[in-house]
mmCIF file of C-alpha atoms in Angstrom:
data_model
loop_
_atom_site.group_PDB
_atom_site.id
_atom_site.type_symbol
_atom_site.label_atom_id
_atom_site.label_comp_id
_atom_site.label_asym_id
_atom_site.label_seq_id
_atom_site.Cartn_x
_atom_site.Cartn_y
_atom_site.Cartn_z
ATOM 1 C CA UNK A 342 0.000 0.000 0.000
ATOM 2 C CA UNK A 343 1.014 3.653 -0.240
ATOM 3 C CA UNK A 344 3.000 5.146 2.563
ATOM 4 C CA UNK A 345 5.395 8.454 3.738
ATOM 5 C CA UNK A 346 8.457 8.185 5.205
ATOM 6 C CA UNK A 347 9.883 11.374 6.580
ATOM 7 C CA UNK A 348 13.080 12.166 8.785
ATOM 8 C CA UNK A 349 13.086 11.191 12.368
ATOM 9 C CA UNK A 350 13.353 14.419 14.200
ATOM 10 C CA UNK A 351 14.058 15.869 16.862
ATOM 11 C CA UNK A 352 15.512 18.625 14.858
ATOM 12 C CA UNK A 353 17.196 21.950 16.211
ATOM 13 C CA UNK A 354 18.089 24.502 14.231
ATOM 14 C CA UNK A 355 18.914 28.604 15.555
ATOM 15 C CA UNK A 356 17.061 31.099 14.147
ATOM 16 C CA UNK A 357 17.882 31.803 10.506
ATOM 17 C CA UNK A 358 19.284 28.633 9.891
ATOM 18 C CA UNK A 359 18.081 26.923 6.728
ATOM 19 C CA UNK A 360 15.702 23.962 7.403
ATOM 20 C CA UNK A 361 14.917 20.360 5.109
ATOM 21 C CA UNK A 362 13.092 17.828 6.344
ATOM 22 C CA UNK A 363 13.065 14.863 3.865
ATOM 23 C CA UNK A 364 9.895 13.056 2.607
ATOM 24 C CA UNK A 365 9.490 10.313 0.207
ATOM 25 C CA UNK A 366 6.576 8.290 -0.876
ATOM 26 C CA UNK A 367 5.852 5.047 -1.555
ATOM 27 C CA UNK A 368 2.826 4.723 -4.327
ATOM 28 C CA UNK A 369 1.342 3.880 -7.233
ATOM 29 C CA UNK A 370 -0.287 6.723 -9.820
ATOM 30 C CA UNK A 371 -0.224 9.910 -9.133
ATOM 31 C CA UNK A 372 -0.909 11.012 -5.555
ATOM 32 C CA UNK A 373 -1.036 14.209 -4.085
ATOM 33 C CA UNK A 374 1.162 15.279 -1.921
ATOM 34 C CA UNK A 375 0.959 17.730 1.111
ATOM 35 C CA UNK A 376 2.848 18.980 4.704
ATOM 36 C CA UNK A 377 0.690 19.643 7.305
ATOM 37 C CA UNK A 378 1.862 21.651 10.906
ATOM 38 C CA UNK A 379 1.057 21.152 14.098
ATOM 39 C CA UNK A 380 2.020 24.257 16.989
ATOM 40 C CA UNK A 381 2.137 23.427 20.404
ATOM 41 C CA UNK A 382 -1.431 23.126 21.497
ATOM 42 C CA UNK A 383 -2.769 23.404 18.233
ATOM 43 C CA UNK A 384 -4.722 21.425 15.804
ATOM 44 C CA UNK A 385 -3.239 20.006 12.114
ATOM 45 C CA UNK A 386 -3.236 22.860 9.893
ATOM 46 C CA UNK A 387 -2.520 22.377 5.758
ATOM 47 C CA UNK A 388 0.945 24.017 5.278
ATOM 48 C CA UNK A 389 1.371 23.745 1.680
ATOM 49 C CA UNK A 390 0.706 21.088 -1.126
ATOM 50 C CA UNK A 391 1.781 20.204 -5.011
ATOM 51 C CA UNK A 392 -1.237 17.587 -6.956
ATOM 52 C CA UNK A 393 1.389 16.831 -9.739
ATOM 53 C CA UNK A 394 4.875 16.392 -10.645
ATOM 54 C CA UNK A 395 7.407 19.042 -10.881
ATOM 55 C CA UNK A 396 5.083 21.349 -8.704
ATOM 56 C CA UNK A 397 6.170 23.501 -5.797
ATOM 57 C CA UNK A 398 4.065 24.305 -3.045
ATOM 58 C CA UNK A 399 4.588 26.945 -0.929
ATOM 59 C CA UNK A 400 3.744 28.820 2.330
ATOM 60 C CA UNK A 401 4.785 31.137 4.742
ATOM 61 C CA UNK A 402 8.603 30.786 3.762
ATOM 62 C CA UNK A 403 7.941 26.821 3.076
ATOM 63 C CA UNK A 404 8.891 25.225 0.216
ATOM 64 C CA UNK A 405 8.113 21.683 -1.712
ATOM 65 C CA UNK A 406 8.703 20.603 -4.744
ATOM 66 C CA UNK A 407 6.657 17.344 -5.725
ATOM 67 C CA UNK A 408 9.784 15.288 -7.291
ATOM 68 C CA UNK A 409 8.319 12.545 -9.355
ATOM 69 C CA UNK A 410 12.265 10.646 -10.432
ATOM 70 C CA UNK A 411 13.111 10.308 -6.480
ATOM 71 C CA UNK A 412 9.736 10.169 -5.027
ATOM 72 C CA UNK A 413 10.256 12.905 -2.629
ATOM 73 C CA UNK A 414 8.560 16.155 -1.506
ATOM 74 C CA UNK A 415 11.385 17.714 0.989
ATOM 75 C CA UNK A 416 10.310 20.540 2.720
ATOM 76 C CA UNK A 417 12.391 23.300 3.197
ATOM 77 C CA UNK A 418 12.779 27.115 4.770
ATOM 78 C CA UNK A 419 15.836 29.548 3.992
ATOM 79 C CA UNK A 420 15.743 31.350 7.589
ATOM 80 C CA UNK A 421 13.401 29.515 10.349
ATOM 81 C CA UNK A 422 12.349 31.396 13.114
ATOM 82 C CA UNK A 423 11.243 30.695 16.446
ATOM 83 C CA UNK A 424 7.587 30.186 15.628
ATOM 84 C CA UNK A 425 7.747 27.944 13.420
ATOM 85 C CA UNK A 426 8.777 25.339 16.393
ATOM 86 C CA UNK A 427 6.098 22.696 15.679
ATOM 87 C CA UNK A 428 6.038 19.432 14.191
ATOM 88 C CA UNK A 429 5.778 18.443 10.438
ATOM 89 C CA UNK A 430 4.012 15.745 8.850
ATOM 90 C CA UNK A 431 4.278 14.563 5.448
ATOM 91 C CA UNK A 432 1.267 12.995 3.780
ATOM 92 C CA UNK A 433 -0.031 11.856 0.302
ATOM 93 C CA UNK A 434 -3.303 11.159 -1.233
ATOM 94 C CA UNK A 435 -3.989 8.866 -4.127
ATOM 95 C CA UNK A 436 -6.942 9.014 -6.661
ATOM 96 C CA UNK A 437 -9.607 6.636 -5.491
ATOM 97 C CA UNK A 438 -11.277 5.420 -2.114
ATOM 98 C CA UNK A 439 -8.245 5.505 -0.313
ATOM 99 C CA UNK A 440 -7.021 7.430 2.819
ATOM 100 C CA UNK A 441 -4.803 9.957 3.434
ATOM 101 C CA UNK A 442 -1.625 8.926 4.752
ATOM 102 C CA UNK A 443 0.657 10.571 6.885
ATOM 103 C CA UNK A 444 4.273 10.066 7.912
ATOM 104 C CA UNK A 445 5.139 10.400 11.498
ATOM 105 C CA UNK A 446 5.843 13.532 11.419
ATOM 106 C CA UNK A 447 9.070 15.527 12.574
ATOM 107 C CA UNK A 448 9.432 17.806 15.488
ATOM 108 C CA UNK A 449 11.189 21.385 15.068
ATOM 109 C CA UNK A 450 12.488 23.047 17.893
ATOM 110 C CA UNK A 451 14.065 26.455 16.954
ATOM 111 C CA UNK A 452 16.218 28.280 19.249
ATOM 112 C CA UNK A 453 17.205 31.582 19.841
ATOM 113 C CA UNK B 263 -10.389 24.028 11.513
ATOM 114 C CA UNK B 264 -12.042 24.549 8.191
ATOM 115 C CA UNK B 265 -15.670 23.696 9.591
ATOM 116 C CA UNK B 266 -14.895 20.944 11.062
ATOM 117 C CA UNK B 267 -16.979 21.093 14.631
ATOM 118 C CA UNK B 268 -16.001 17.875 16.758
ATOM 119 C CA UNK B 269 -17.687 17.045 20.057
ATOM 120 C CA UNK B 270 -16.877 16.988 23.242
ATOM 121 C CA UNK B 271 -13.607 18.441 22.985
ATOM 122 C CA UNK B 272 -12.834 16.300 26.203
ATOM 123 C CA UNK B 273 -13.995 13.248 27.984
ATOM 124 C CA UNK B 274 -12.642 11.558 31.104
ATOM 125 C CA UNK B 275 -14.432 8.483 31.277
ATOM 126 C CA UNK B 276 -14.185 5.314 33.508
ATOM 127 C CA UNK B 277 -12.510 1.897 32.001
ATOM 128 C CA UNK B 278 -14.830 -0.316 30.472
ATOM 129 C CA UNK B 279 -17.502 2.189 29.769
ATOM 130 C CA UNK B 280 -18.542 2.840 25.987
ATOM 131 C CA UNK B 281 -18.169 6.459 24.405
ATOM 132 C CA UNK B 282 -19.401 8.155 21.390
ATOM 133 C CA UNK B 283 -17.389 11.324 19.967
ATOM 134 C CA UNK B 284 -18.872 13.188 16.992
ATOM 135 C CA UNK B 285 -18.288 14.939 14.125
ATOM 136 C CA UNK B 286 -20.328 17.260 12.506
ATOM 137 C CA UNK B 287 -19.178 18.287 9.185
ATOM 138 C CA UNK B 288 -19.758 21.170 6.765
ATOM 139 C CA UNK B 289 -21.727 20.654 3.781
ATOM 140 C CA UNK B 290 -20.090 19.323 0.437
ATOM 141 C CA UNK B 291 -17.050 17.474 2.017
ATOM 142 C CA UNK B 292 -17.458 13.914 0.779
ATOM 143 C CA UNK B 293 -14.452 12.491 2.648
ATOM 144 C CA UNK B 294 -14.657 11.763 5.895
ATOM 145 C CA UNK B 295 -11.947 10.750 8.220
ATOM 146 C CA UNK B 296 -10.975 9.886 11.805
ATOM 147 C CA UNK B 297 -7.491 9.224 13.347
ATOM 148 C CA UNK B 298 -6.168 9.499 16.393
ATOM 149 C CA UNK B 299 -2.900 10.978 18.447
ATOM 150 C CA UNK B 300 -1.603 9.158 21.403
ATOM 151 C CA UNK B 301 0.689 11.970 23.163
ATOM 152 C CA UNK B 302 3.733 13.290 21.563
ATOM 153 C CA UNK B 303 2.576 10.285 18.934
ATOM 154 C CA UNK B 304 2.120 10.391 15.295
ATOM 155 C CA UNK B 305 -0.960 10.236 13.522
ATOM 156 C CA UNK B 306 -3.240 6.956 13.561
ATOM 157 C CA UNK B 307 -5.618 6.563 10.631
ATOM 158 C CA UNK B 308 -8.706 4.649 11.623
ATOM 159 C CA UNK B 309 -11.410 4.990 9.239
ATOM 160 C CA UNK B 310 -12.492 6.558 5.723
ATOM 161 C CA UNK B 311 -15.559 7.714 4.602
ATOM 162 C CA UNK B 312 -16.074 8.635 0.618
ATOM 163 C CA UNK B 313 -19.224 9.529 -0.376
ATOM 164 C CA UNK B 314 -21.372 6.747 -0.611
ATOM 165 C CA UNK B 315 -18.558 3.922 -1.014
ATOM 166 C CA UNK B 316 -17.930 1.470 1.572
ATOM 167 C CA UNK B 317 -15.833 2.707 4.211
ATOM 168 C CA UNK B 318 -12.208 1.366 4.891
ATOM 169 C CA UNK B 319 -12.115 -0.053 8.326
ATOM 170 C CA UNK B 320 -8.667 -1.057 7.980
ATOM 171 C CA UNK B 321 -7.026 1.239 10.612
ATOM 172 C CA UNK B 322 -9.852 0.422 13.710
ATOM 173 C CA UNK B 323 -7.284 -0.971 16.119
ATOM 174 C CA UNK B 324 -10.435 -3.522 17.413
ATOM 175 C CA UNK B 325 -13.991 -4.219 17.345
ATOM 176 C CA UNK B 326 -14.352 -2.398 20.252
ATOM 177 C CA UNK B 327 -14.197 0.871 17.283
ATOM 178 C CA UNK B 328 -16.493 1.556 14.959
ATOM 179 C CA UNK B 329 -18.032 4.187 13.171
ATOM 180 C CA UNK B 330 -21.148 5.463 11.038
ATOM 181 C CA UNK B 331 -21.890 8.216 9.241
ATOM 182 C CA UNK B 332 -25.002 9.195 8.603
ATOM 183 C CA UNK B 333 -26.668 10.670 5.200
ATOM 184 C CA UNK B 334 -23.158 11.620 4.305
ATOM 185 C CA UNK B 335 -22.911 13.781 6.894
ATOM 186 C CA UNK B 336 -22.572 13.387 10.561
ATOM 187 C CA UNK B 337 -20.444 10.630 11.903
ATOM 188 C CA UNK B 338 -19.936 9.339 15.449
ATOM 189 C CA UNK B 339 -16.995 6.871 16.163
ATOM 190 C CA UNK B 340 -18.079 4.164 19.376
ATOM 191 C CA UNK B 341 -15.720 3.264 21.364
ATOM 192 C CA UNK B 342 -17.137 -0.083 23.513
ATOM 193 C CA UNK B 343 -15.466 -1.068 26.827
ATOM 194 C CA UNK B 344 -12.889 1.532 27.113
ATOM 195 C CA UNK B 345 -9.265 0.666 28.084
ATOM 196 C CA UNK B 346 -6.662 2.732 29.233
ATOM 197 C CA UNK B 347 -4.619 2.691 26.174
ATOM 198 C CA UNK B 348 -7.799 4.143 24.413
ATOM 199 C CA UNK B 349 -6.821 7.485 25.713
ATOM 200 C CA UNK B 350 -5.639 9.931 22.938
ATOM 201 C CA UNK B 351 -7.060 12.700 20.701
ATOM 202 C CA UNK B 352 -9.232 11.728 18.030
ATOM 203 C CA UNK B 353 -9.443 13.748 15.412
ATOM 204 C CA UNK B 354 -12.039 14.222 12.338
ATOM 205 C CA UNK B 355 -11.316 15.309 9.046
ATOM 206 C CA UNK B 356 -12.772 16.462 6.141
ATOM 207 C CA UNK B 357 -11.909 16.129 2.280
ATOM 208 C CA UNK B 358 -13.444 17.487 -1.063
ATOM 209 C CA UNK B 359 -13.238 14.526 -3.781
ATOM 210 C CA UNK B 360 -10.975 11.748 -4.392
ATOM 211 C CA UNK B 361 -7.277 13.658 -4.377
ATOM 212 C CA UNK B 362 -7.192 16.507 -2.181
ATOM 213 C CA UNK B 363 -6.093 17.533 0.678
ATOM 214 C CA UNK B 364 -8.117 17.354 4.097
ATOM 215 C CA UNK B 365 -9.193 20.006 6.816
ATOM 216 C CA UNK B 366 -8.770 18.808 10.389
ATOM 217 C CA UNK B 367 -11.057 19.851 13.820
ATOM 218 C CA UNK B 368 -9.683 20.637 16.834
ATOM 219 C CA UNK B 369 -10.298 17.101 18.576
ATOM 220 C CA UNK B 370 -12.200 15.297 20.963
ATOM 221 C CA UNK B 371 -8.664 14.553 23.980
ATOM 222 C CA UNK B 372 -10.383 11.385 25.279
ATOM 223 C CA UNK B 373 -8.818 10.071 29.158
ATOM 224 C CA UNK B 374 -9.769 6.942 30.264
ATOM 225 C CA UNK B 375 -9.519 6.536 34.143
#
């Protein structure tokens, strides 16, 4: 079946450090693919998404680009900043009556 | 989240006892999911509702879970004879069509005592 594999975290980074957390996918067609957020407290939130390959989705500094040849979708920031301590998950959705499916997600602590 | 009211956000219940945590969805959201987060855990899929298909139980962790959803709408998951390790958040979520992305509520934290 499909799944997401994404890097085990923790990860800390200082402020304006530039972040990746790697993603790849396991499935067949032509899912789409997406990174969610989740702040301390908070609820899952869509952070950005790409539906095909070659696409880059991005948000609030975030960057993906749907990468079709290595079956990834890395996510990545130039300068992280405090705030956006939170963890990441990584998730893909196929065509059909199938879930979503989400990788364990990565915790970002960013310091000061 | 994204209209996406879930109910009660918290519940302390006693082990063995059964509980019911809704959903109540927006209009024109076909997909329906649940899954839950254990604490400082990843995310759990349970169940999957697409319009009128059947759903995919393949994530209920026992047949003490189920679910229903009602005219495509509404959907309550049941939880029968509660056990500690049956304390988490649950979490509903709701999709447009077949390949999109899906809108999560805030959660129903369930502790069982």
């Amino acid at each position: 079946g499909d799944s997401v594999t994404q890097m085990e975290g923790p990860v800390t980074l200082s402020e304006e450090a530039f972040l990746t957390i790697n993603c790849t996918y396991t499935a067949t067609g032509y899912p789409s693919l997406f990174w969610y957020v989740q702040y301390p407290g908070e609820g899952l939130q869509l952070l950005l998404k790409a539906t095909k390959a070659d696409d880059k989705g991005s948000n609030k500094g975030f960057e993906a680009t749907y990468r079709k040849e290595t079956t990834s979708f890395h996510l990545e920031k130039g300068s992280v900043q405090v705030s956006d301590s939170a963890v990441y998950f990584c998730a893909l959705k196929n065509s059909g009556n199938t879930p979503l499916v989400f990788g364990k997600g990565t915790r970002l602590s960013v310091i000061a | 989240g994204a209209g996406v009211s879930q109910s009660p956000s918290n519940k302390v219940t006693e082990k063995g006892k059964d509980v019911e945590l809704r959903c109540d969805p927006i209009s024109g959201h076909t997909a329906l999911y649940w899954y839950r987060q254990s604490l400082g855990q990843g995310l759990e899929f349970l169940i999957y509702f697409q319009g009128n298909s059947a759903p995919d139980k393949s994530g209920l962790p026992s047949d003490r879970f189920s679910a229903e959803r009602t005219g495509g709408s509404v959907s309550t998951l049941t939880i029968q004879r509660t056990q500690q390790e049956d304390s988490a958040v649950y979490l509903c979520a709701l999709g447009r069509g077949t390949n999109t992305e899906a809108f999560f509520g805030q959660g129903t934290r369930l502790t069982v005592v």
